[in-house]
PDB file of C-alpha atoms in Angstrom:
ATOM      1  CA  GLY A 220      -5.813 -35.537  79.316  1.00 79.00           C
ATOM      2  CA  ASN A 221      -2.886 -37.557  78.023  1.00 84.00           C
ATOM      3  CA  SER A 222      -0.835 -36.258  75.143  1.00 90.00           C
ATOM      4  CA  VAL A 223       2.336 -36.946  73.184  1.00 94.00           C
ATOM      5  CA  THR A 224       4.468 -34.337  71.482  1.00 95.00           C
ATOM      6  CA  GLN A 225       7.173 -35.348  69.045  1.00 94.00           C
ATOM      7  CA  MET A 226       9.480 -33.303  66.893  1.00 88.00           C
ATOM      8  CA  GLU A 227       8.040 -32.249  63.604  1.00 84.00           C
ATOM      9  CA  GLY A 228       9.601 -33.482  60.467  1.00 85.00           C
ATOM     10  CA  PRO A 229      10.499 -34.144  57.943  1.00 94.00           C
ATOM     11  CA  VAL A 230      13.955 -35.273  58.962  1.00 96.00           C
ATOM     12  CA  THR A 231      16.442 -35.945  56.170  1.00 97.00           C
ATOM     13  CA  LEU A 232      19.748 -37.664  56.904  1.00 97.00           C
ATOM     14  CA  SER A 233      22.573 -39.260  55.013  1.00 97.00           C
ATOM     15  CA  GLU A 234      23.260 -42.961  55.453  1.00 97.00           C
ATOM     16  CA  GLU A 235      25.295 -43.744  58.611  1.00 97.00           C
ATOM     17  CA  ALA A 236      24.293 -40.475  60.291  1.00 97.00           C
ATOM     18  CA  PHE A 237      23.108 -40.349  63.914  1.00 98.00           C
ATOM     19  CA  LEU A 238      19.373 -40.089  64.470  1.00 97.00           C
ATOM     20  CA  THR A 239      17.439 -38.503  67.317  1.00 97.00           C
ATOM     21  CA  ILE A 240      13.684 -37.999  67.272  1.00 97.00           C
ATOM     22  CA  ASN A 241      12.449 -36.213  70.371  1.00 97.00           C
ATOM     23  CA  CYS A 242       9.296 -37.263  72.188  1.00 98.00           C
ATOM     24  CA  THR A 243       7.767 -35.866  75.360  1.00 97.00           C
ATOM     25  CA  TYR A 244       4.526 -36.815  77.030  1.00 96.00           C
ATOM     26  CA  THR A 245       1.903 -35.586  79.464  1.00 94.00           C
ATOM     27  CA  ALA A 246       0.006 -38.161  81.472  1.00 89.00           C
ATOM     28  CA  THR A 247      -1.655 -38.619  84.827  1.00 82.00           C
ATOM     29  CA  GLY A 248      -0.041 -41.638  86.378  1.00 80.00           C
ATOM     30  CA  TYR A 249       2.619 -43.902  84.930  1.00 82.00           C
ATOM     31  CA  PRO A 250       2.142 -44.752  81.278  1.00 88.00           C
ATOM     32  CA  SER A 251       3.874 -47.330  79.140  1.00 89.00           C
ATOM     33  CA  LEU A 252       5.726 -45.774  76.222  1.00 93.00           C
ATOM     34  CA  PHE A 253       6.147 -46.998  72.661  1.00 93.00           C
ATOM     35  CA  TRP A 254       7.708 -46.198  69.335  1.00 96.00           C
ATOM     36  CA  TYR A 255       5.893 -47.425  66.253  1.00 95.00           C
ATOM     37  CA  VAL A 256       7.211 -47.361  62.688  1.00 96.00           C
ATOM     38  CA  GLN A 257       5.162 -47.101  59.505  1.00 94.00           C
ATOM     39  CA  TYR A 258       6.855 -47.994  56.225  1.00 93.00           C
ATOM     40  CA  PRO A 259       5.356 -46.585  53.018  1.00 88.00           C
ATOM     41  CA  GLY A 260       1.977 -48.099  52.209  1.00 84.00           C
ATOM     42  CA  GLU A 261       1.876 -50.237  55.332  1.00 87.00           C
ATOM     43  CA  GLY A 262       0.306 -50.259  58.776  1.00 88.00           C
ATOM     44  CA  LEU A 263       2.070 -49.447  62.022  1.00 91.00           C
ATOM     45  CA  GLN A 264       4.521 -51.891  63.564  1.00 91.00           C
ATOM     46  CA  LEU A 265       5.751 -51.846  67.129  1.00 91.00           C
ATOM     47  CA  LEU A 266       9.427 -50.868  67.127  1.00 95.00           C
ATOM     48  CA  LEU A 267      10.208 -50.802  70.845  1.00 94.00           C
ATOM     49  CA  LYS A 268       8.641 -50.164  74.226  1.00 92.00           C
ATOM     50  CA  ALA A 269       9.354 -49.334  77.860  1.00 92.00           C
ATOM     51  CA  THR A 270       6.972 -49.908  80.714  1.00 88.00           C
ATOM     52  CA  LYS A 271       8.579 -48.102  83.669  1.00 88.00           C
ATOM     53  CA  ALA A 272      10.977 -45.313  84.489  1.00 91.00           C
ATOM     54  CA  ASP A 273      14.615 -45.839  83.432  1.00 94.00           C
ATOM     55  CA  ASP A 274      13.693 -48.800  81.222  1.00 94.00           C
ATOM     56  CA  LYS A 275      15.477 -48.829  77.878  1.00 97.00           C
ATOM     57  CA  GLY A 276      13.675 -50.252  74.894  1.00 95.00           C
ATOM     58  CA  SER A 277      15.743 -51.423  71.932  1.00 96.00           C
ATOM     59  CA  ASN A 278      15.228 -53.102  68.586  1.00 96.00           C
ATOM     60  CA  LYS A 279      16.959 -53.127  65.178  1.00 95.00           C
ATOM     61  CA  GLY A 280      19.629 -50.712  66.436  1.00 97.00           C
ATOM     62  CA  PHE A 281      17.076 -48.207  67.740  1.00 98.00           C
ATOM     63  CA  GLU A 282      16.962 -47.270  71.431  1.00 98.00           C
ATOM     64  CA  ALA A 283      14.810 -45.126  73.688  1.00 98.00           C
ATOM     65  CA  THR A 284      14.976 -44.611  77.465  1.00 98.00           C
ATOM     66  CA  TYR A 285      11.940 -43.837  79.623  1.00 96.00           C
ATOM     67  CA  ARG A 286      12.863 -40.656  81.505  1.00 96.00           C
ATOM     68  CA  LYS A 287      10.246 -39.889  84.154  1.00 93.00           C
ATOM     69  CA  GLU A 288      12.002 -36.758  85.400  1.00 94.00           C
ATOM     70  CA  THR A 289      11.875 -35.126  81.978  1.00 95.00           C
ATOM     71  CA  THR A 290       8.741 -36.993  80.768  1.00 96.00           C
ATOM     72  CA  SER A 291      10.624 -37.982  77.629  1.00 97.00           C
ATOM     73  CA  PHE A 292      11.201 -41.030  75.434  1.00 98.00           C
ATOM     74  CA  HIS A 293      13.573 -39.915  72.684  1.00 98.00           C
ATOM     75  CA  LEU A 294      14.336 -42.329  69.845  1.00 98.00           C
ATOM     76  CA  GLU A 295      17.984 -42.763  68.808  1.00 98.00           C
ATOM     77  CA  LYS A 296      20.001 -44.774  66.330  1.00 98.00           C
ATOM     78  CA  GLY A 297      23.729 -44.540  65.894  1.00 97.00           C
ATOM     79  CA  SER A 298      23.920 -45.207  62.161  1.00 96.00           C
ATOM     80  CA  VAL A 299      20.810 -45.008  59.990  1.00 97.00           C
ATOM     81  CA  GLN A 300      20.281 -46.923  56.764  1.00 97.00           C
ATOM     82  CA  VAL A 301      18.216 -46.147  53.681  1.00 97.00           C
ATOM     83  CA  SER A 302      15.839 -48.921  54.779  1.00 96.00           C
ATOM     84  CA  ASP A 303      15.028 -46.923  57.958  1.00 97.00           C
ATOM     85  CA  SER A 304      13.134 -44.372  55.864  1.00 97.00           C
ATOM     86  CA  ALA A 305       9.626 -44.366  57.356  1.00 96.00           C
ATOM     87  CA  VAL A 306       7.259 -42.445  59.607  1.00 95.00           C
ATOM     88  CA  TYR A 307       7.941 -42.869  63.332  1.00 96.00           C
ATOM     89  CA  PHE A 308       5.231 -42.460  65.971  1.00 95.00           C
ATOM     90  CA  CYS A 309       5.729 -42.033  69.674  1.00 95.00           C
ATOM     91  CA  ALA A 310       2.808 -43.273  71.786  1.00 93.00           C
ATOM     92  CA  LEU A 311       1.744 -43.839  75.366  1.00 90.00           C
ATOM     93  CA  SER A 312      -0.622 -46.371  76.853  1.00 86.00           C
ATOM     94  CA  MET A 313      -2.705 -45.720  79.925  1.00 76.00           C
ATOM     95  CA  ASN A 314      -5.397 -47.674  81.659  1.00 66.00           C
ATOM     96  CA  SER A 315      -8.670 -46.044  80.622  1.00 59.00           C
ATOM     97  CA  GLY A 316     -10.928 -47.884  83.028  1.00 59.00           C
ATOM     98  CA  GLY A 317     -11.300 -51.484  84.078  1.00 54.00           C
ATOM     99  CA  SER A 318      -8.524 -53.338  82.323  1.00 51.00           C
ATOM    100  CA  ASN A 319      -8.750 -51.427  79.078  1.00 58.00           C
ATOM    101  CA  TYR A 320      -5.761 -49.562  77.707  1.00 67.00           C
ATOM    102  CA  LYS A 321      -5.828 -46.882  75.040  1.00 75.00           C
ATOM    103  CA  LEU A 322      -2.921 -45.656  72.966  1.00 83.00           C
ATOM    104  CA  THR A 323      -2.374 -41.951  72.460  1.00 87.00           C
ATOM    105  CA  PHE A 324      -0.142 -41.100  69.499  1.00 90.00           C
ATOM    106  CA  GLY A 325       2.093 -38.235  68.555  1.00 92.00           C
ATOM    107  CA  LYS A 326       1.648 -36.775  65.072  1.00 91.00           C
ATOM    108  CA  GLY A 327       4.502 -38.737  63.551  1.00 93.00           C
ATOM    109  CA  THR A 328       7.927 -37.808  62.172  1.00 95.00           C
ATOM    110  CA  LEU A 329       8.855 -38.607  58.588  1.00 95.00           C
ATOM    111  CA  LEU A 330      12.452 -39.785  58.256  1.00 97.00           C
ATOM    112  CA  THR A 331      14.153 -39.944  54.880  1.00 97.00           C
ATOM    113  CA  VAL A 332      17.633 -41.447  54.649  1.00 97.00           C
ATOM    114  CA  ASN A 333      19.615 -40.747  51.497  1.00 96.00           C
ATOM    115  CA  PRO A 334      22.428 -43.008  50.241  1.00 95.00           C
TER     116      PRO A 334
ATOM    117  CA  ASN B 300      -0.166 -65.419  59.342  1.00 62.00           C
ATOM    118  CA  ALA B 301      -1.684 -64.346  62.627  1.00 69.00           C
ATOM    119  CA  GLY B 302      -2.699 -60.725  62.884  1.00 91.00           C
ATOM    120  CA  VAL B 303      -5.313 -58.136  62.006  1.00 95.00           C
ATOM    121  CA  THR B 304      -6.986 -58.282  58.598  1.00 95.00           C
ATOM    122  CA  GLN B 305      -8.793 -55.304  57.101  1.00 96.00           C
ATOM    123  CA  THR B 306     -10.998 -55.216  54.017  1.00 95.00           C
ATOM    124  CA  PRO B 307     -11.164 -53.571  51.578  1.00 96.00           C
ATOM    125  CA  LYS B 308      -7.672 -52.106  51.089  1.00 94.00           C
ATOM    126  CA  PHE B 309      -8.901 -49.307  48.835  1.00 95.00           C
ATOM    127  CA  GLN B 310     -12.310 -47.734  48.291  1.00 96.00           C
ATOM    128  CA  VAL B 311     -13.720 -44.730  46.440  1.00 97.00           C
ATOM    129  CA  LEU B 312     -17.167 -43.497  47.482  1.00 97.00           C
ATOM    130  CA  LYS B 313     -19.417 -40.745  46.284  1.00 97.00           C
ATOM    131  CA  THR B 314     -20.682 -38.234  48.832  1.00 98.00           C
ATOM    132  CA  GLY B 315     -23.733 -39.653  50.589  1.00 97.00           C
ATOM    133  CA  GLN B 316     -22.956 -43.313  49.916  1.00 97.00           C
ATOM    134  CA  SER B 317     -22.587 -45.764  52.770  1.00 96.00           C
ATOM    135  CA  MET B 318     -20.102 -48.509  53.373  1.00 96.00           C
ATOM    136  CA  THR B 319     -18.732 -50.825  56.058  1.00 97.00           C
ATOM    137  CA  LEU B 320     -15.050 -51.386  56.746  1.00 98.00           C
ATOM    138  CA  GLN B 321     -14.354 -54.865  58.026  1.00 97.00           C
ATOM    139  CA  CYS B 322     -11.742 -55.899  60.562  1.00 97.00           C
ATOM    140  CA  ALA B 323     -10.927 -59.337  61.967  1.00 97.00           C
ATOM    141  CA  GLN B 324      -8.206 -60.561  64.317  1.00 96.00           C
ATOM    142  CA  ASP B 325      -7.149 -64.113  65.075  1.00 94.00           C
ATOM    143  CA  MET B 326      -5.068 -63.509  68.204  1.00 90.00           C
ATOM    144  CA  ASN B 327      -7.931 -63.932  70.677  1.00 90.00           C
ATOM    145  CA  HIS B 328      -7.533 -60.312  71.762  1.00 89.00           C
ATOM    146  CA  ASN B 329     -10.220 -58.736  73.898  1.00 88.00           C
ATOM    147  CA  SER B 330      -9.924 -55.114  72.765  1.00 89.00           C
ATOM    148  CA  MET B 331     -10.254 -53.671  69.280  1.00 92.00           C
ATOM    149  CA  TYR B 332      -9.914 -50.152  67.925  1.00 93.00           C
ATOM    150  CA  TRP B 333     -10.543 -48.026  64.853  1.00 96.00           C
ATOM    151  CA  TYR B 334      -8.228 -45.119  64.038  1.00 95.00           C
ATOM    152  CA  ARG B 335      -8.046 -42.687  61.176  1.00 96.00           C
ATOM    153  CA  GLN B 336      -4.783 -41.245  59.912  1.00 93.00           C
ATOM    154  CA  ASP B 337      -4.618 -37.859  58.243  1.00 91.00           C
ATOM    155  CA  PRO B 338      -1.540 -35.879  57.148  1.00 83.00           C
ATOM    156  CA  GLY B 339      -0.135 -33.814  60.004  1.00 79.00           C
ATOM    157  CA  MET B 340      -2.699 -35.200  62.450  1.00 80.00           C
ATOM    158  CA  GLY B 341      -1.210 -38.510  63.442  1.00 85.00           C
ATOM    159  CA  LEU B 342      -3.672 -41.234  64.398  1.00 90.00           C
ATOM    160  CA  ARG B 343      -6.958 -40.332  66.009  1.00 92.00           C
ATOM    161  CA  LEU B 344      -9.203 -42.832  67.762  1.00 92.00           C
ATOM    162  CA  ILE B 345     -12.698 -43.123  66.283  1.00 96.00           C
ATOM    163  CA  TYR B 346     -14.246 -45.922  68.358  1.00 95.00           C
ATOM    164  CA  TYR B 347     -13.040 -48.779  70.454  1.00 92.00           C
ATOM    165  CA  SER B 348     -14.366 -51.976  71.962  1.00 92.00           C
ATOM    166  CA  ALA B 349     -12.823 -52.970  75.270  1.00 86.00           C
ATOM    167  CA  SER B 350     -14.408 -56.399  75.117  1.00 86.00           C
ATOM    168  CA  GLU B 351     -17.018 -58.349  73.187  1.00 89.00           C
ATOM    169  CA  GLY B 352     -20.391 -56.688  73.592  1.00 89.00           C
ATOM    170  CA  THR B 353     -19.105 -53.203  74.446  1.00 91.00           C
ATOM    171  CA  THR B 354     -18.231 -50.190  72.302  1.00 94.00           C
ATOM    172  CA  ASP B 355     -17.231 -46.645  73.214  1.00 92.00           C
ATOM    173  CA  LYS B 356     -16.566 -43.387  71.436  1.00 94.00           C
ATOM    174  CA  GLY B 357     -13.067 -42.169  70.907  1.00 91.00           C
ATOM    175  CA  GLU B 358     -11.773 -38.751  69.925  1.00 89.00           C
ATOM    176  CA  VAL B 359     -13.547 -38.351  66.554  1.00 95.00           C
ATOM    177  CA  PRO B 360     -16.719 -40.527  66.464  1.00 97.00           C
ATOM    178  CA  ASN B 361     -19.053 -38.230  64.523  1.00 96.00           C
ATOM    179  CA  GLY B 362     -20.248 -39.709  61.226  1.00 96.00           C
ATOM    180  CA  TYR B 363     -19.322 -43.275  62.182  1.00 98.00           C
ATOM    181  CA  ASN B 364     -20.896 -46.294  63.815  1.00 97.00           C
ATOM    182  CA  VAL B 365     -19.333 -49.552  64.908  1.00 98.00           C
ATOM    183  CA  SER B 366     -20.359 -53.121  65.631  1.00 97.00           C
ATOM    184  CA  ARG B 367     -18.439 -55.681  67.651  1.00 96.00           C
ATOM    185  CA  LEU B 368     -19.905 -58.686  65.913  1.00 89.00           C
ATOM    186  CA  ASN B 369     -18.030 -61.234  68.023  1.00 95.00           C
ATOM    187  CA  LYS B 370     -14.650 -61.461  69.680  1.00 94.00           C
ATOM    188  CA  ARG B 371     -12.849 -61.611  66.328  1.00 96.00           C
ATOM    189  CA  GLU B 372     -14.644 -58.950  64.298  1.00 97.00           C
ATOM    190  CA  PHE B 373     -15.099 -55.195  64.680  1.00 97.00           C
ATOM    191  CA  SER B 374     -16.665 -53.255  61.809  1.00 98.00           C
ATOM    192  CA  LEU B 375     -16.795 -49.514  61.102  1.00 98.00           C
ATOM    193  CA  ARG B 376     -19.724 -48.061  59.175  1.00 98.00           C
ATOM    194  CA  LEU B 377     -20.058 -44.772  57.352  1.00 97.00           C
ATOM    195  CA  GLU B 378     -23.778 -44.141  56.886  1.00 93.00           C
ATOM    196  CA  SER B 379     -23.481 -41.079  54.631  1.00 96.00           C
ATOM    197  CA  ALA B 380     -19.931 -40.492  53.484  1.00 96.00           C
ATOM    198  CA  ALA B 381     -18.524 -36.966  53.332  1.00 97.00           C
ATOM    199  CA  PRO B 382     -15.304 -35.685  51.717  1.00 97.00           C
ATOM    200  CA  SER B 383     -13.972 -34.943  55.227  1.00 96.00           C
ATOM    201  CA  GLN B 384     -13.937 -38.698  55.819  1.00 97.00           C
ATOM    202  CA  THR B 385     -11.296 -39.203  53.139  1.00 97.00           C
ATOM    203  CA  SER B 386      -8.535 -40.821  55.151  1.00 97.00           C
ATOM    204  CA  VAL B 387      -6.613 -43.988  55.863  1.00 96.00           C
ATOM    205  CA  TYR B 388      -8.394 -46.157  58.416  1.00 97.00           C
ATOM    206  CA  PHE B 389      -6.555 -48.567  60.680  1.00 96.00           C
ATOM    207  CA  CYS B 390      -7.982 -51.294  62.853  1.00 96.00           C
ATOM    208  CA  ALA B 391      -5.977 -52.536  65.827  1.00 93.00           C
ATOM    209  CA  SER B 392      -6.344 -55.065  68.609  1.00 92.00           C
ATOM    210  CA  SER B 393      -4.791 -55.689  71.992  1.00 88.00           C
ATOM    211  CA  ASP B 394      -5.073 -58.127  74.839  1.00 79.00           C
ATOM    212  CA  ARG B 395      -6.344 -56.082  77.750  1.00 60.00           C
ATOM    213  CA  SER B 396      -4.319 -58.174  80.129  1.00 56.00           C
ATOM    214  CA  GLN B 397      -1.209 -57.024  78.258  1.00 52.00           C
ATOM    215  CA  GLY B 398      -1.906 -53.345  78.011  1.00 53.00           C
ATOM    216  CA  THR B 399       1.784 -52.646  78.297  1.00 58.00           C
ATOM    217  CA  TYR B 400       2.442 -54.521  75.079  1.00 62.00           C
ATOM    218  CA  GLY B 401       0.776 -52.088  72.729  1.00 71.00           C
ATOM    219  CA  TYR B 402      -1.356 -52.922  69.766  1.00 85.00           C
ATOM    220  CA  THR B 403      -1.265 -55.003  66.601  1.00 89.00           C
ATOM    221  CA  PHE B 404      -2.381 -53.025  63.555  1.00 92.00           C
ATOM    222  CA  GLY B 405      -3.945 -53.992  60.272  1.00 94.00           C
ATOM    223  CA  SER B 406      -2.504 -52.729  57.001  1.00 92.00           C
ATOM    224  CA  GLY B 407      -5.186 -50.084  56.546  1.00 94.00           C
ATOM    225  CA  THR B 408      -8.054 -49.092  54.268  1.00 96.00           C
ATOM    226  CA  ARG B 409      -7.487 -46.097  52.022  1.00 95.00           C
ATOM    227  CA  LEU B 410     -10.833 -44.373  51.553  1.00 97.00           C
ATOM    228  CA  THR B 411     -11.512 -41.507  49.171  1.00 97.00           C
ATOM    229  CA  VAL B 412     -14.863 -39.709  49.205  1.00 97.00           C
ATOM    230  CA  VAL B 413     -15.543 -37.601  46.120  1.00 97.00           C
TER     231      VAL B 413
END
């Protein structure tokens, strides 16, 4: 079956530090890949996505590149802010029959950024 | 604001009680989903509805039932709540023609079973 593995947290950084959260996936076929962010007490929000190999998704200073050869979609940001403190989920979407798509999530990585 | 609305936001149940979690979306999406989120487990799919009139089991369906009342609404029912069902429940929707665009999530229902 499909699965997503992301680095376990928690991750604690100082403001303006460089962030990498690793994500690898297993899937039959060619999934679309996503990063979602969950701020404290809220639901999940789509942060960025990539739908085919070598695509780069970007948003709010975050980037991730779809690497088919290494089945990876690592999240990066050059300079984190306190407001980036949240839980980050890597996910993949595959067609599960007909035109239906299901998301498979990693377990999430808690990021805390200190001033 | 357009999106996915879940009610209630918080609920405490006693073991054996029943309740229904409500979810409604106003984006004319075809597919709707129920997930539960537990510490260290990420999000796990309970049930989903690919389109109005259909429902299917996800990864952890035991102890739950669902109803796709119409295109907008997808409810999750706990017939006899157990402490193991203490969790945060998220409803989500997607347009099946835009499967590459991911989901829109509600803000969650925090359920405690004592």
